[in-house]
Amino acid sequence: MNQSNTPNVHQLDAKALICVQLDIKLWSGRQALKREHLVQSNPLLASLPPQDLASMGSVRICDPEEVRVFARIKNEAIRALGEAGLPLLGAIGVPQPEFPAVYRKLCDIGNKFNAKAADLFTKYDANASAWKTKWQNENPSNAHLLARLPSAQQVVGKLRFDFHCYTIESPKDLSAEAGSHFDRQVTGLKGELLAEAAEVGNDMLSRYLIRQDSSSHGGKREHITQKTLRPLKRIVAKLRTFAFVDPSIAPLADVIESVLASLPADGQVDGAGLISVWNLATLLSNPANASKIAAVAQTFGADQAIMDMDAPMTVPSAEPVDTSAEVIEAPRTIVQVIPAAQDFGMETQITSVRTPTVPNAGSFVDPCAFL
C-alpha cells in the first residue's frame, strides 16, 4: 500500500472520529451499614473503630438479581462501543462511518435499560417488603438493619443510562507543546489497536491452542475449529476500520487475512494450517513484534511479512525432544529444534526460515510431526 495515499490522524485532525462517552449510573441494591447498627445488635461491638477510620460494610436491601440486570445492560453497552471504537481521551473514538450503527445500538440498549428501570419501579415496593419480611423472620436479632428502606422513587432516581457524542480537534492558537501533546494522545490509537490485537492473540493461545491438563505444562492441540478463527476475523475488521490511524495498520490486516485465506474454508484446521494459526496468534500477542511485521508488510507486502513471521515459529510438542545433540546448520535453515519458551508451557519450539537444518543423524525434522 502506498503510504502517501493512506490518510493518517494528523491529516484528519481526529475529525474522522466521533467520541462517545457513556454516562451510566447503577444502584447497588445495598445500604451502608453504620456502626450504631452493629452495636445495637451486640453491645460488645462498641469497641469497633470509628466510621471515619474503617467501613462497616453494607447490607442487602433487595434481591441481588433485581439489580444485576442493570450491570449486564451496562456491560452490553461497553461491549458495543469496544467492538466499534478505541479508547481516546477518556471516551471511545468511533469512526464516522460506523457511528450511525453504534448510535442506534446504544439507543436500543438505553431503551432496554429504561424499561427495566420502569419495571423495577412498579415492583419495588412489593419485592422490597417480601425481602424485608423474609430476612427479619429468619434473623430477628438483625431486623433493625432493614427497618428503613429507600422508596421506589429514590431507588429508580439513582439509575441512569445516557451517552454523550462529540468530536475533537487539536487546540488552536496555543503553544506548539500543547498541540504536540494532543497529537501524541491521538496517534496513540495505534498502540490501542495493537493492544487489542494482543488480547486476541493471548486469548487464542491460552484458550484454544494450548490444551491445559493436570500437569504444569500445556499439551498440544491436534486441531481447532472454524469458530476459533472468529476473533481473528473480528480484529481484521477492526484494523480495516482504523486503517487511517497509521499506514502500517492496513498491511497488518493484509497479513492476517492472507493467513486466514490459506486455511480450509470449512471443517477442522490442523497440520500446517494449525502451525500458521499458532504463529499468527504468537505474533499478535506481542505488540512490538506485530508492529515490526506490519512495517515489513507495508514495505514488502504481506507474503514477505508472513515469511518473516514464520521465523521463529512456535508450535506445540507431543513428545520431549532431545536438544543436546549437535546440530549442523546449513547456510539458511528451515527447521531447528530448540528449547521452548516456558511462558507457553511447551516442550519444543521450531524456528523456520528457508532450507533444512540437518541433525547428526541426517534425518529431516518435519514441523507437522509436532502436532
CSV table of C-alpha atoms in Angstrom, one decimal:
chain,number,residue,atom,x,y,z
A,1,MET,CA,0.0,0.0,0.0
A,2,ASN,CA,1.3,3.4,-0.9
A,3,GLN,CA,1.8,5.4,2.2
A,4,SER,CA,1.1,8.7,0.6
A,5,ASN,CA,-2.5,7.5,-0.3
A,6,THR,CA,-3.2,6.5,3.3
A,7,PRO,CA,-4.8,9.2,5.4
A,8,ASN,CA,-3.5,9.5,9.0
A,9,VAL,CA,-4.7,11.1,12.2
A,10,HIS,CA,-2.6,14.2,11.6
A,11,GLN,CA,-4.2,14.8,8.2
A,12,LEU,CA,-7.7,14.2,9.6
A,13,ASP,CA,-7.0,16.0,12.8
A,14,ALA,CA,-9.1,13.3,14.6
A,15,LYS,CA,-12.3,14.6,12.9
A,16,ALA,CA,-12.8,11.2,11.4
A,17,LEU,CA,-13.7,10.0,14.9
A,18,ILE,CA,-16.8,10.6,16.9
A,19,CYS,CA,-16.1,10.4,20.7
A,20,VAL,CA,-18.7,8.6,22.6
A,21,GLN,CA,-18.8,8.7,26.4
A,22,LEU,CA,-21.1,6.5,28.4
A,23,ASP,CA,-23.0,8.1,31.3
A,24,ILE,CA,-24.5,5.1,33.2
A,25,LYS,CA,-25.4,5.1,36.9
A,26,LEU,CA,-26.3,1.9,38.7
A,27,TRP,CA,-27.9,1.2,42.1
A,28,SER,CA,-26.1,-1.3,44.2
A,29,GLY,CA,-29.1,-2.7,46.0
A,30,ARG,CA,-27.3,-2.2,49.3
A,31,GLN,CA,-27.4,0.2,52.2
A,32,ALA,CA,-24.4,1.4,54.2
A,33,LEU,CA,-24.0,-0.5,57.4
A,34,LYS,CA,-23.4,2.0,60.2
A,35,ARG,CA,-21.5,1.4,63.4
A,36,GLU,CA,-24.5,2.1,65.6
A,37,HIS,CA,-26.5,-0.6,63.8
A,38,LEU,CA,-23.9,-3.3,64.8
A,39,VAL,CA,-23.7,-2.0,68.3
A,40,GLN,CA,-27.4,-2.2,68.7
A,41,SER,CA,-27.3,-5.9,67.8
A,42,ASN,CA,-24.3,-6.6,70.0
A,43,PRO,CA,-23.1,-4.0,72.6
A,44,LEU,CA,-19.7,-5.8,72.7
A,45,LEU,CA,-19.0,-4.3,69.3
A,46,ALA,CA,-18.9,-0.8,70.8
A,47,SER,CA,-15.1,-1.0,70.6
A,48,LEU,CA,-15.2,-1.1,66.8
A,49,PRO,CA,-13.1,1.6,65.1
A,50,PRO,CA,-14.9,4.8,64.2
A,51,GLN,CA,-16.7,5.0,60.8
A,52,ASP,CA,-14.2,7.6,59.5
A,53,LEU,CA,-11.4,5.0,60.0
A,54,ALA,CA,-13.0,1.8,58.9
A,55,SER,CA,-16.0,1.0,56.8
A,56,MET,CA,-18.6,-1.2,58.4
A,57,GLY,CA,-19.7,-2.7,55.1
A,58,SER,CA,-23.2,-2.8,53.7
A,59,VAL,CA,-26.5,-4.7,54.0
A,60,ARG,CA,-28.5,-6.0,51.0
A,61,ILE,CA,-32.0,-4.5,50.9
A,62,CYS,CA,-33.3,-6.3,47.8
A,63,ASP,CA,-32.8,-9.5,45.8
A,64,PRO,CA,-29.4,-9.1,44.1
A,65,GLU,CA,-30.8,-10.4,40.8
A,66,GLU,CA,-33.1,-7.3,40.6
A,67,VAL,CA,-30.1,-5.0,40.2
A,68,ARG,CA,-27.7,-7.3,38.3
A,69,VAL,CA,-29.7,-6.9,35.2
A,70,PHE,CA,-28.7,-3.3,35.0
A,71,ALA,CA,-25.0,-4.2,35.3
A,72,ARG,CA,-25.4,-6.7,32.4
A,73,ILE,CA,-27.1,-4.0,30.3
A,74,LYS,CA,-24.2,-1.6,31.1
A,75,ASN,CA,-21.7,-4.3,30.0
A,76,GLU,CA,-23.6,-4.7,26.8
A,77,ALA,CA,-23.2,-1.0,26.0
A,78,ILE,CA,-19.5,-1.2,26.9
A,79,ARG,CA,-19.0,-4.2,24.5
A,80,ALA,CA,-20.9,-2.4,21.7
A,81,LEU,CA,-18.6,0.6,21.9
A,82,GLY,CA,-15.5,-1.6,22.3
A,83,GLU,CA,-16.3,-3.5,19.2
A,84,ALA,CA,-16.6,-0.4,17.1
A,85,GLY,CA,-14.1,2.0,18.6
A,86,LEU,CA,-10.9,2.5,20.6
A,87,PRO,CA,-10.2,4.4,23.8
A,88,LEU,CA,-9.5,8.0,23.1
A,89,LEU,CA,-9.1,10.9,25.7
A,90,GLY,CA,-11.4,9.3,28.3
A,91,ALA,CA,-14.0,8.3,25.7
A,92,ILE,CA,-14.3,5.8,22.9
A,93,GLY,CA,-13.4,7.0,19.4
A,94,VAL,CA,-15.8,5.6,16.8
A,95,PRO,CA,-15.0,6.2,13.1
A,96,GLN,CA,-17.7,8.3,11.4
A,97,PRO,CA,-18.9,5.6,9.0
A,98,GLU,CA,-19.5,3.2,12.0
A,99,PHE,CA,-21.2,5.8,14.2
A,100,PRO,CA,-24.8,5.7,12.9
A,101,ALA,CA,-25.0,1.9,13.7
A,102,VAL,CA,-23.3,2.4,17.1
A,103,TYR,CA,-25.7,5.3,17.9
A,104,ARG,CA,-28.8,3.2,17.1
A,105,LYS,CA,-27.4,0.2,19.1
A,106,LEU,CA,-26.8,2.4,22.1
A,107,CYS,CA,-30.3,3.9,21.8
A,108,ASP,CA,-31.8,0.4,21.8
A,109,ILE,CA,-29.7,-0.6,24.8
A,110,GLY,CA,-30.8,2.6,26.6
A,111,ASN,CA,-34.4,1.7,25.9
A,112,LYS,CA,-33.9,-1.7,27.4
A,113,PHE,CA,-32.3,-0.2,30.5
A,114,ASN,CA,-35.2,2.3,31.0
A,115,ALA,CA,-37.7,-0.4,30.5
A,116,LYS,CA,-36.1,-2.5,33.3
A,117,ALA,CA,-36.0,0.6,35.5
A,118,ALA,CA,-39.7,1.2,34.9
A,119,ASP,CA,-40.3,-2.5,35.8
A,120,LEU,CA,-38.3,-2.1,39.0
A,121,PHE,CA,-40.2,0.9,40.0
A,122,THR,CA,-43.5,-0.9,39.5
A,123,LYS,CA,-42.5,-4.0,41.5
A,124,TYR,CA,-40.1,-2.5,44.0
A,125,ASP,CA,-42.5,-1.9,47.0
A,126,ALA,CA,-43.8,-5.5,46.9
A,127,ASN,CA,-40.4,-7.1,46.3
A,128,ALA,CA,-38.7,-5.0,49.0
A,129,SER,CA,-41.4,-5.8,51.5
A,130,ALA,CA,-41.1,-9.5,50.8
A,131,TRP,CA,-37.3,-9.4,51.1
A,132,LYS,CA,-37.6,-7.5,54.4
A,133,THR,CA,-40.1,-9.9,55.9
A,134,LYS,CA,-38.1,-12.9,54.8
A,135,TRP,CA,-34.9,-11.8,56.5
A,136,GLN,CA,-36.5,-10.3,59.6
A,137,ASN,CA,-38.2,-13.6,60.2
A,138,GLU,CA,-35.1,-15.6,59.7
A,139,ASN,CA,-32.8,-13.2,61.6
A,140,PRO,CA,-34.9,-11.4,64.2
A,141,SER,CA,-31.9,-10.1,66.1
A,142,ASN,CA,-30.9,-8.1,63.0
A,143,ALA,CA,-34.4,-7.0,62.0
A,144,HIS,CA,-33.4,-3.4,62.7
A,145,LEU,CA,-30.9,-3.4,59.8
A,146,LEU,CA,-33.8,-3.4,57.3
A,147,ALA,CA,-36.0,-1.0,59.3
A,148,ARG,CA,-35.5,1.9,56.9
A,149,LEU,CA,-35.6,1.1,53.2
A,150,PRO,CA,-35.4,3.7,50.4
A,151,SER,CA,-38.6,4.4,48.4
A,152,ALA,CA,-39.1,3.3,44.8
A,153,GLN,CA,-38.6,6.8,43.6
A,154,GLN,CA,-35.3,7.1,45.5
A,155,VAL,CA,-34.0,3.8,44.0
A,156,VAL,CA,-35.0,4.5,40.4
A,157,GLY,CA,-33.7,8.0,40.7
A,158,LYS,CA,-30.2,6.5,41.2
A,159,LEU,CA,-30.5,4.7,37.8
A,160,ARG,CA,-29.4,6.4,34.6
A,161,PHE,CA,-28.5,5.4,31.1
A,162,ASP,CA,-27.1,8.1,28.8
A,163,PHE,CA,-24.2,8.8,26.5
A,164,HIS,CA,-22.6,11.9,25.0
A,165,CYS,CA,-21.2,12.2,21.5
A,166,TYR,CA,-18.7,14.9,20.3
A,167,THR,CA,-15.8,15.5,18.1
A,168,ILE,CA,-12.3,16.7,19.0
A,169,GLU,CA,-9.6,18.7,17.3
A,170,SER,CA,-6.1,20.0,18.1
A,171,PRO,CA,-6.0,23.2,20.2
A,172,LYS,CA,-5.8,26.3,18.1
A,173,ASP,CA,-3.7,29.4,18.9
A,174,LEU,CA,-1.9,27.7,21.8
A,175,SER,CA,1.6,26.6,22.3
A,176,ALA,CA,3.2,24.1,19.9
A,177,GLU,CA,3.8,21.9,23.0
A,178,ALA,CA,0.0,21.7,23.7
A,179,GLY,CA,-0.6,20.8,20.1
A,180,SER,CA,2.0,18.1,20.1
A,181,HIS,CA,0.6,16.7,23.4
A,182,PHE,CA,-2.7,16.3,21.7
A,183,ASP,CA,-1.1,14.6,18.7
A,184,ARG,CA,0.7,12.1,20.9
A,185,GLN,CA,-2.6,11.2,22.6
A,186,VAL,CA,-4.5,10.8,19.3
A,187,THR,CA,-1.7,8.9,17.5
A,188,GLY,CA,-1.6,6.5,20.5
A,189,LEU,CA,-4.6,4.8,18.9
A,190,LYS,CA,-2.1,2.6,17.0
A,191,GLY,CA,-0.9,1.3,20.4
A,192,GLU,CA,-4.6,0.7,21.4
A,193,LEU,CA,-5.2,-1.3,18.2
A,194,LEU,CA,-2.1,-3.4,18.7
A,195,ALA,CA,-3.0,-3.9,22.4
A,196,GLU,CA,-6.5,-5.1,21.3
A,197,ALA,CA,-4.9,-7.5,18.8
A,198,ALA,CA,-2.6,-8.7,21.6
A,199,GLU,CA,-5.6,-9.6,23.7
A,200,VAL,CA,-6.9,-11.7,20.8
A,201,GLY,CA,-3.6,-13.5,20.3
A,202,ASN,CA,-3.1,-14.2,24.0
A,203,ASP,CA,-6.7,-15.4,24.3
A,204,MET,CA,-6.3,-17.8,21.4
A,205,LEU,CA,-3.1,-19.2,22.8
A,206,SER,CA,-4.4,-19.7,26.3
A,207,ARG,CA,-8.0,-20.9,25.4
A,208,TYR,CA,-7.7,-22.7,22.1
A,209,LEU,CA,-4.1,-23.5,21.1
A,210,ILE,CA,-2.7,-24.8,24.4
A,211,ARG,CA,-4.6,-27.7,26.0
A,212,GLN,CA,-4.3,-27.5,29.7
A,213,ASP,CA,-4.0,-30.8,31.6
A,214,SER,CA,-3.4,-31.8,35.2
A,215,SER,CA,0.3,-31.2,34.9
A,216,SER,CA,2.0,-27.9,35.0
A,217,HIS,CA,2.6,-27.9,31.2
A,218,GLY,CA,0.1,-27.4,28.4
A,219,GLY,CA,-0.4,-30.1,25.8
A,220,LYS,CA,-0.7,-29.9,22.1
A,221,ARG,CA,-3.9,-29.1,20.2
A,222,GLU,CA,-4.3,-31.5,17.3
A,223,HIS,CA,-6.9,-29.3,15.6
A,224,ILE,CA,-9.1,-26.2,16.0
A,225,THR,CA,-12.5,-25.4,14.6
A,226,GLN,CA,-13.7,-22.6,12.3
A,227,LYS,CA,-15.3,-21.0,15.4
A,228,THR,CA,-11.8,-20.5,16.8
A,229,LEU,CA,-10.9,-18.2,13.9
A,230,ARG,CA,-13.8,-15.7,14.5
A,231,PRO,CA,-11.7,-13.4,16.8
A,232,LEU,CA,-9.1,-13.1,14.1
A,233,LYS,CA,-11.8,-12.1,11.6
A,234,ARG,CA,-13.1,-9.5,14.0
A,235,ILE,CA,-9.7,-8.0,14.6
A,236,VAL,CA,-9.2,-7.8,10.8
A,237,ALA,CA,-12.4,-5.8,10.6
A,238,LYS,CA,-11.3,-3.5,13.4
A,239,LEU,CA,-7.9,-2.9,11.8
A,240,ARG,CA,-9.6,-2.1,8.5
A,241,THR,CA,-11.9,0.4,10.2
A,242,PHE,CA,-9.0,2.2,11.9
A,243,ALA,CA,-6.6,1.9,9.0
A,244,PHE,CA,-6.3,5.7,8.9
A,245,VAL,CA,-4.5,5.7,12.3
A,246,ASP,CA,-1.2,4.5,10.8
A,247,PRO,CA,-0.1,3.4,7.3
A,248,SER,CA,1.1,0.1,8.7
A,249,ILE,CA,-2.3,-0.9,10.1
A,250,ALA,CA,-3.9,-2.0,6.8
A,251,PRO,CA,-0.9,-4.1,5.8
A,252,LEU,CA,-1.1,-5.9,9.2
A,253,ALA,CA,-4.8,-6.7,8.3
A,254,ASP,CA,-3.5,-8.0,5.0
A,255,VAL,CA,-1.1,-10.4,6.8
A,256,ILE,CA,-3.9,-11.8,9.0
A,257,GLU,CA,-6.3,-12.1,6.0
A,258,SER,CA,-3.6,-13.9,4.0
A,259,VAL,CA,-3.1,-16.5,6.8
A,260,LEU,CA,-6.9,-16.9,7.1
A,261,ALA,CA,-7.2,-17.3,3.3
A,262,SER,CA,-4.7,-20.1,3.4
A,263,LEU,CA,-6.8,-22.2,5.8
A,264,PRO,CA,-9.6,-24.6,4.9
A,265,ALA,CA,-12.9,-22.8,4.3
A,266,ASP,CA,-14.8,-25.3,6.5
A,267,GLY,CA,-14.1,-28.1,8.8
A,268,GLN,CA,-11.2,-28.6,11.2
A,269,VAL,CA,-7.9,-26.8,10.9
A,270,ASP,CA,-4.9,-29.0,11.6
A,271,GLY,CA,-1.4,-29.7,10.4
A,272,ALA,CA,0.3,-26.8,8.6
A,273,GLY,CA,-2.8,-24.7,9.0
A,274,LEU,CA,-2.6,-25.1,12.7
A,275,ILE,CA,1.0,-24.1,12.7
A,276,SER,CA,0.1,-20.9,10.7
A,277,VAL,CA,-2.6,-20.0,13.2
A,278,TRP,CA,-0.2,-20.7,16.1
A,279,ASN,CA,2.4,-18.4,14.5
A,280,LEU,CA,-0.1,-15.7,13.9
A,281,ALA,CA,-1.5,-15.8,17.5
A,282,THR,CA,2.0,-15.7,18.9
A,283,LEU,CA,2.9,-12.7,16.7
A,284,LEU,CA,-0.2,-10.7,17.7
A,285,SER,CA,0.3,-11.5,21.4
A,286,ASN,CA,3.4,-9.3,21.3
A,287,PRO,CA,2.5,-5.7,20.1
A,288,ALA,CA,6.2,-4.9,19.4
A,289,ASN,CA,6.6,-7.9,17.1
A,290,ALA,CA,3.2,-7.2,15.4
A,291,SER,CA,4.3,-3.6,14.8
A,292,LYS,CA,7.6,-4.9,13.1
A,293,ILE,CA,5.7,-7.3,10.9
A,294,ALA,CA,3.2,-4.6,10.0
A,295,ALA,CA,6.1,-2.4,8.9
A,296,VAL,CA,7.5,-5.2,6.8
A,297,ALA,CA,4.1,-5.8,5.2
A,298,GLN,CA,3.8,-2.1,4.4
A,299,THR,CA,7.2,-2.0,2.6
A,300,PHE,CA,7.5,-5.5,1.1
A,301,GLY,CA,3.9,-6.9,1.1
A,302,ALA,CA,2.0,-9.5,3.1
A,303,ASP,CA,3.8,-12.5,1.6
A,304,GLN,CA,7.2,-11.4,2.8
A,305,ALA,CA,5.8,-10.4,6.2
A,306,ILE,CA,4.4,-13.9,6.6
A,307,MET,CA,7.8,-15.5,5.7
A,308,ASP,CA,9.4,-13.3,8.4
A,309,MET,CA,6.6,-14.1,10.8
A,310,ASP,CA,7.4,-17.8,10.5
A,311,ALA,CA,10.8,-17.2,11.9
A,312,PRO,CA,10.8,-18.0,14.7
A,313,MET,CA,7.7,-20.2,14.7
A,314,THR,CA,6.4,-21.9,17.9
A,315,VAL,CA,4.2,-25.0,17.8
A,316,PRO,CA,3.0,-27.5,20.5
A,317,SER,CA,5.1,-30.6,21.0
A,318,ALA,CA,3.7,-34.0,21.5
A,319,GLU,CA,6.9,-35.5,22.9
A,320,PRO,CA,10.0,-34.1,24.6
A,321,VAL,CA,12.8,-33.5,22.1
A,322,ASP,CA,16.5,-34.2,22.9
A,323,THR,CA,18.1,-30.8,22.2
A,324,SER,CA,21.5,-31.9,23.4
A,325,ALA,CA,22.6,-33.5,20.1
A,326,GLU,CA,24.9,-31.5,17.9
A,327,VAL,CA,23.2,-29.7,15.1
A,328,ILE,CA,24.9,-29.0,11.8
A,329,GLU,CA,23.3,-25.9,10.2
A,330,ALA,CA,23.0,-25.3,6.5
A,331,PRO,CA,23.6,-21.6,5.5
A,332,ARG,CA,19.8,-21.0,5.5
A,333,THR,CA,17.7,-23.1,7.9
A,334,ILE,CA,14.1,-24.1,7.8
A,335,VAL,CA,13.7,-26.2,10.9
A,336,GLN,CA,15.7,-26.1,14.1
A,337,VAL,CA,14.5,-27.8,17.3
A,338,ILE,CA,15.4,-25.7,20.3
A,339,PRO,CA,14.0,-25.4,23.9
A,340,ALA,CA,10.6,-23.8,24.1
A,341,ALA,CA,9.6,-20.7,25.9
A,342,GLN,CA,8.3,-21.8,29.3
A,343,ASP,CA,5.7,-19.0,29.2
A,344,PHE,CA,3.6,-21.2,26.9
A,345,GLY,CA,4.3,-24.4,28.9
A,346,MET,CA,5.7,-26.0,25.8
A,347,GLU,CA,8.5,-28.5,25.4
A,348,THR,CA,9.6,-27.6,21.9
A,349,GLN,CA,10.0,-24.6,19.7
A,350,ILE,CA,10.6,-24.6,16.0
A,351,THR,CA,12.4,-21.9,14.1
A,352,SER,CA,11.6,-21.7,10.4
A,353,VAL,CA,13.4,-19.8,7.7
A,354,ARG,CA,14.3,-21.4,4.4
A,355,THR,CA,16.4,-24.6,4.0
A,356,PRO,CA,16.7,-27.6,6.3
A,357,THR,CA,18.9,-27.9,9.4
A,358,VAL,CA,20.5,-31.3,9.4
A,359,PRO,CA,20.9,-33.1,12.7
A,360,ASN,CA,23.8,-35.6,13.1
A,361,ALA,CA,21.6,-38.5,12.2
A,362,GLY,CA,20.9,-36.8,8.9
A,363,SER,CA,17.1,-37.0,9.3
A,364,PHE,CA,14.8,-34.1,8.3
A,365,VAL,CA,12.7,-32.7,11.0
A,366,ASP,CA,9.1,-32.4,9.9
A,367,PRO,CA,7.3,-29.5,11.7
A,368,CYS,CA,3.9,-31.2,11.3
A,369,ALA,CA,5.2,-34.1,13.3
A,370,PHE,CA,4.9,-32.0,16.4
A,371,LEU,CA,1.2,-31.6,16.0
